[in-house]
Amino acid sequence: MSARLAQFDSLLTRRRLVRAACPTQPVRVLRDPWGEPVAEFSRFPSDRDLLKAAHRLQSDDWIGALADDARSHRLSTAWRLALLRADRHGQARLSRDIGPQWLSAAVEGRAGDRPADLRRTLYADAVRQLWQAGWKLVG
């Protein structure tokens, strides 16, 4: 019995030494407006990663650009970053509103605009709104 304990202690000691020898990455913590930790990142997170953590997206939720028909004018379309939550049977809804949850302000888009540029602008705007609401990335 004591031989097994000694072996276990030596394994723990080796594991600690290996961890101490490896340089650790700085951990960045996303905190909500109340100061509670929401997510940890070992590298600097992308705008998409920040939004997924802040809104607690799950694998079957969808986030992307949707046209906002209420704000469109003639030949230009207003685009907004939207979040659509999957219907989770047997669980309470996170929101009473049916339909998309708008995460960014409307951005005018015209035919010929690059979708990647529009998406990048929408994500940046949504993250800016997180910072204005009091979210923080510490570390």
CSV table of C-alpha atoms in Angstrom, one decimal:
chain,number,residue,atom,x,y,z
A,1,MET,CA,0.0,0.0,0.0
A,2,SER,CA,2.8,2.5,0.9
A,3,ALA,CA,4.6,1.6,-2.4
A,4,ARG,CA,1.5,2.7,-4.3
A,5,LEU,CA,1.2,5.9,-2.4
A,6,ALA,CA,4.9,6.7,-3.0
A,7,GLN,CA,4.4,6.0,-6.7
A,8,PHE,CA,1.3,8.2,-6.8
A,9,ASP,CA,3.3,11.0,-5.0
A,10,SER,CA,6.1,10.7,-7.5
A,11,LEU,CA,3.7,11.0,-10.4
A,12,LEU,CA,2.1,14.1,-8.9
A,13,THR,CA,5.5,15.7,-8.4
A,14,ARG,CA,6.6,15.0,-12.0
A,15,ARG,CA,3.4,16.5,-13.3
A,16,ARG,CA,3.9,19.6,-11.2
A,17,LEU,CA,7.5,19.9,-12.5
A,18,VAL,CA,6.4,19.5,-16.1
A,19,ARG,CA,3.8,22.2,-15.7
A,20,ALA,CA,6.3,24.6,-14.0
A,21,ALA,CA,8.8,24.0,-16.8
A,22,CYS,CA,6.3,24.9,-19.6
A,23,PRO,CA,5.7,28.6,-20.2
A,24,THR,CA,2.1,29.4,-19.5
A,25,GLN,CA,0.0,31.4,-21.7
A,26,PRO,CA,-1.6,34.5,-20.2
A,27,VAL,CA,-5.3,33.8,-19.5
A,28,ARG,CA,-7.8,36.5,-20.5
A,29,VAL,CA,-11.1,36.4,-18.7
A,30,LEU,CA,-14.3,37.8,-20.2
A,31,ARG,CA,-16.3,39.4,-17.4
A,32,ASP,CA,-20.0,40.5,-17.6
A,33,PRO,CA,-21.1,44.0,-16.4
A,34,TRP,CA,-21.5,42.7,-12.8
A,35,GLY,CA,-17.9,41.5,-12.7
A,36,GLU,CA,-18.7,37.7,-13.0
A,37,PRO,CA,-16.4,35.6,-15.1
A,38,VAL,CA,-18.1,34.2,-18.2
A,39,ALA,CA,-15.2,32.7,-20.3
A,40,GLU,CA,-11.5,32.2,-20.3
A,41,PHE,CA,-9.3,32.5,-23.4
A,42,SER,CA,-5.7,31.3,-23.6
A,43,ARG,CA,-5.1,33.5,-26.7
A,44,PHE,CA,-6.6,36.8,-27.7
A,45,PRO,CA,-10.2,36.0,-28.7
A,46,SER,CA,-11.8,37.0,-32.0
A,47,ASP,CA,-14.9,39.1,-32.1
A,48,ARG,CA,-16.9,36.0,-32.9
A,49,ASP,CA,-15.5,34.2,-29.9
A,50,LEU,CA,-16.3,37.1,-27.6
A,51,LEU,CA,-19.9,37.2,-28.8
A,52,LYS,CA,-20.4,33.5,-28.6
A,53,ALA,CA,-19.2,33.5,-24.9
A,54,ALA,CA,-21.1,36.7,-23.9
A,55,HIS,CA,-24.4,35.4,-25.3
A,56,ARG,CA,-23.7,31.8,-24.3
A,57,LEU,CA,-24.2,30.4,-27.7
A,58,GLN,CA,-24.6,26.7,-28.0
A,59,SER,CA,-23.8,24.4,-30.9
A,60,ASP,CA,-27.3,24.6,-32.4
A,61,ASP,CA,-27.7,28.4,-32.1
A,62,TRP,CA,-27.1,30.6,-35.2
A,63,ILE,CA,-25.3,34.0,-35.4
A,64,GLY,CA,-25.0,35.9,-38.6
A,65,ALA,CA,-26.0,38.8,-40.8
A,66,LEU,CA,-29.7,39.3,-41.5
A,67,ALA,CA,-31.4,42.0,-43.6
A,68,ASP,CA,-33.5,44.3,-41.4
A,69,ASP,CA,-36.5,45.1,-43.6
A,70,ALA,CA,-37.7,47.8,-41.3
A,71,ARG,CA,-34.6,49.9,-41.9
A,72,SER,CA,-34.0,49.2,-45.7
A,73,HIS,CA,-34.4,52.1,-48.2
A,74,ARG,CA,-34.8,51.7,-52.0
A,75,LEU,CA,-31.7,50.1,-53.4
A,76,SER,CA,-29.7,49.8,-50.1
A,77,THR,CA,-30.4,47.2,-47.5
A,78,ALA,CA,-29.8,47.5,-43.8
A,79,TRP,CA,-27.9,44.6,-42.3
A,80,ARG,CA,-27.7,43.7,-38.7
A,81,LEU,CA,-26.0,40.9,-36.7
A,82,ALA,CA,-28.6,38.6,-35.5
A,83,LEU,CA,-28.8,35.7,-33.1
A,84,LEU,CA,-31.3,32.9,-33.5
A,85,ARG,CA,-31.6,30.5,-30.6
A,86,ALA,CA,-32.5,26.9,-31.3
A,87,ASP,CA,-35.8,25.7,-29.9
A,88,ARG,CA,-34.9,23.6,-26.8
A,89,HIS,CA,-37.9,21.4,-26.1
A,90,GLY,CA,-38.7,21.1,-22.4
A,91,GLN,CA,-36.6,24.2,-21.3
A,92,ALA,CA,-37.7,27.7,-20.5
A,93,ARG,CA,-37.1,30.2,-23.3
A,94,LEU,CA,-34.4,32.7,-22.7
A,95,SER,CA,-36.5,35.4,-24.2
A,96,ARG,CA,-40.3,35.9,-24.7
A,97,ASP,CA,-39.7,37.5,-28.1
A,98,ILE,CA,-39.9,35.2,-31.1
A,99,GLY,CA,-37.5,35.9,-33.9
A,100,PRO,CA,-33.9,37.2,-34.1
A,101,GLN,CA,-32.1,39.0,-31.2
A,102,TRP,CA,-30.4,41.9,-32.8
A,103,LEU,CA,-26.8,42.3,-31.6
A,104,SER,CA,-25.6,45.2,-33.7
A,105,ALA,CA,-26.8,48.5,-35.1
A,106,ALA,CA,-28.0,48.6,-38.8
A,107,VAL,CA,-25.3,48.9,-41.4
A,108,GLU,CA,-26.2,50.0,-44.9
A,109,GLY,CA,-25.1,47.6,-47.6
A,110,ARG,CA,-25.4,47.9,-51.4
A,111,ALA,CA,-25.1,45.4,-54.1
A,112,GLY,CA,-21.5,44.6,-54.8
A,113,ASP,CA,-20.3,45.0,-51.2
A,114,ARG,CA,-18.1,42.2,-50.0
A,115,PRO,CA,-19.9,40.0,-47.5
A,116,ALA,CA,-16.7,39.4,-45.5
A,117,ASP,CA,-16.3,43.2,-45.0
A,118,LEU,CA,-19.9,43.5,-43.9
A,119,ARG,CA,-19.7,40.6,-41.5
A,120,ARG,CA,-16.4,42.0,-40.0
A,121,THR,CA,-18.1,45.4,-39.5
A,122,LEU,CA,-21.2,43.8,-37.9
A,123,TYR,CA,-19.1,41.7,-35.5
A,124,ALA,CA,-16.9,44.8,-34.5
A,125,ASP,CA,-20.1,46.8,-33.9
A,126,ALA,CA,-21.6,44.1,-31.7
A,127,VAL,CA,-18.4,43.8,-29.6
A,128,ARG,CA,-18.3,47.6,-29.3
A,129,GLN,CA,-21.8,47.5,-27.9
A,130,LEU,CA,-20.6,44.8,-25.4
A,131,TRP,CA,-17.9,47.1,-24.1
A,132,GLN,CA,-20.3,50.0,-23.9
A,133,ALA,CA,-22.7,47.8,-21.8
A,134,GLY,CA,-19.9,47.2,-19.3
A,135,TRP,CA,-18.3,43.9,-20.4
A,136,LYS,CA,-14.6,43.6,-19.9
A,137,LEU,CA,-11.7,41.4,-21.1
A,138,VAL,CA,-9.2,41.2,-18.2
A,139,GLY,CA,-5.7,39.8,-18.5
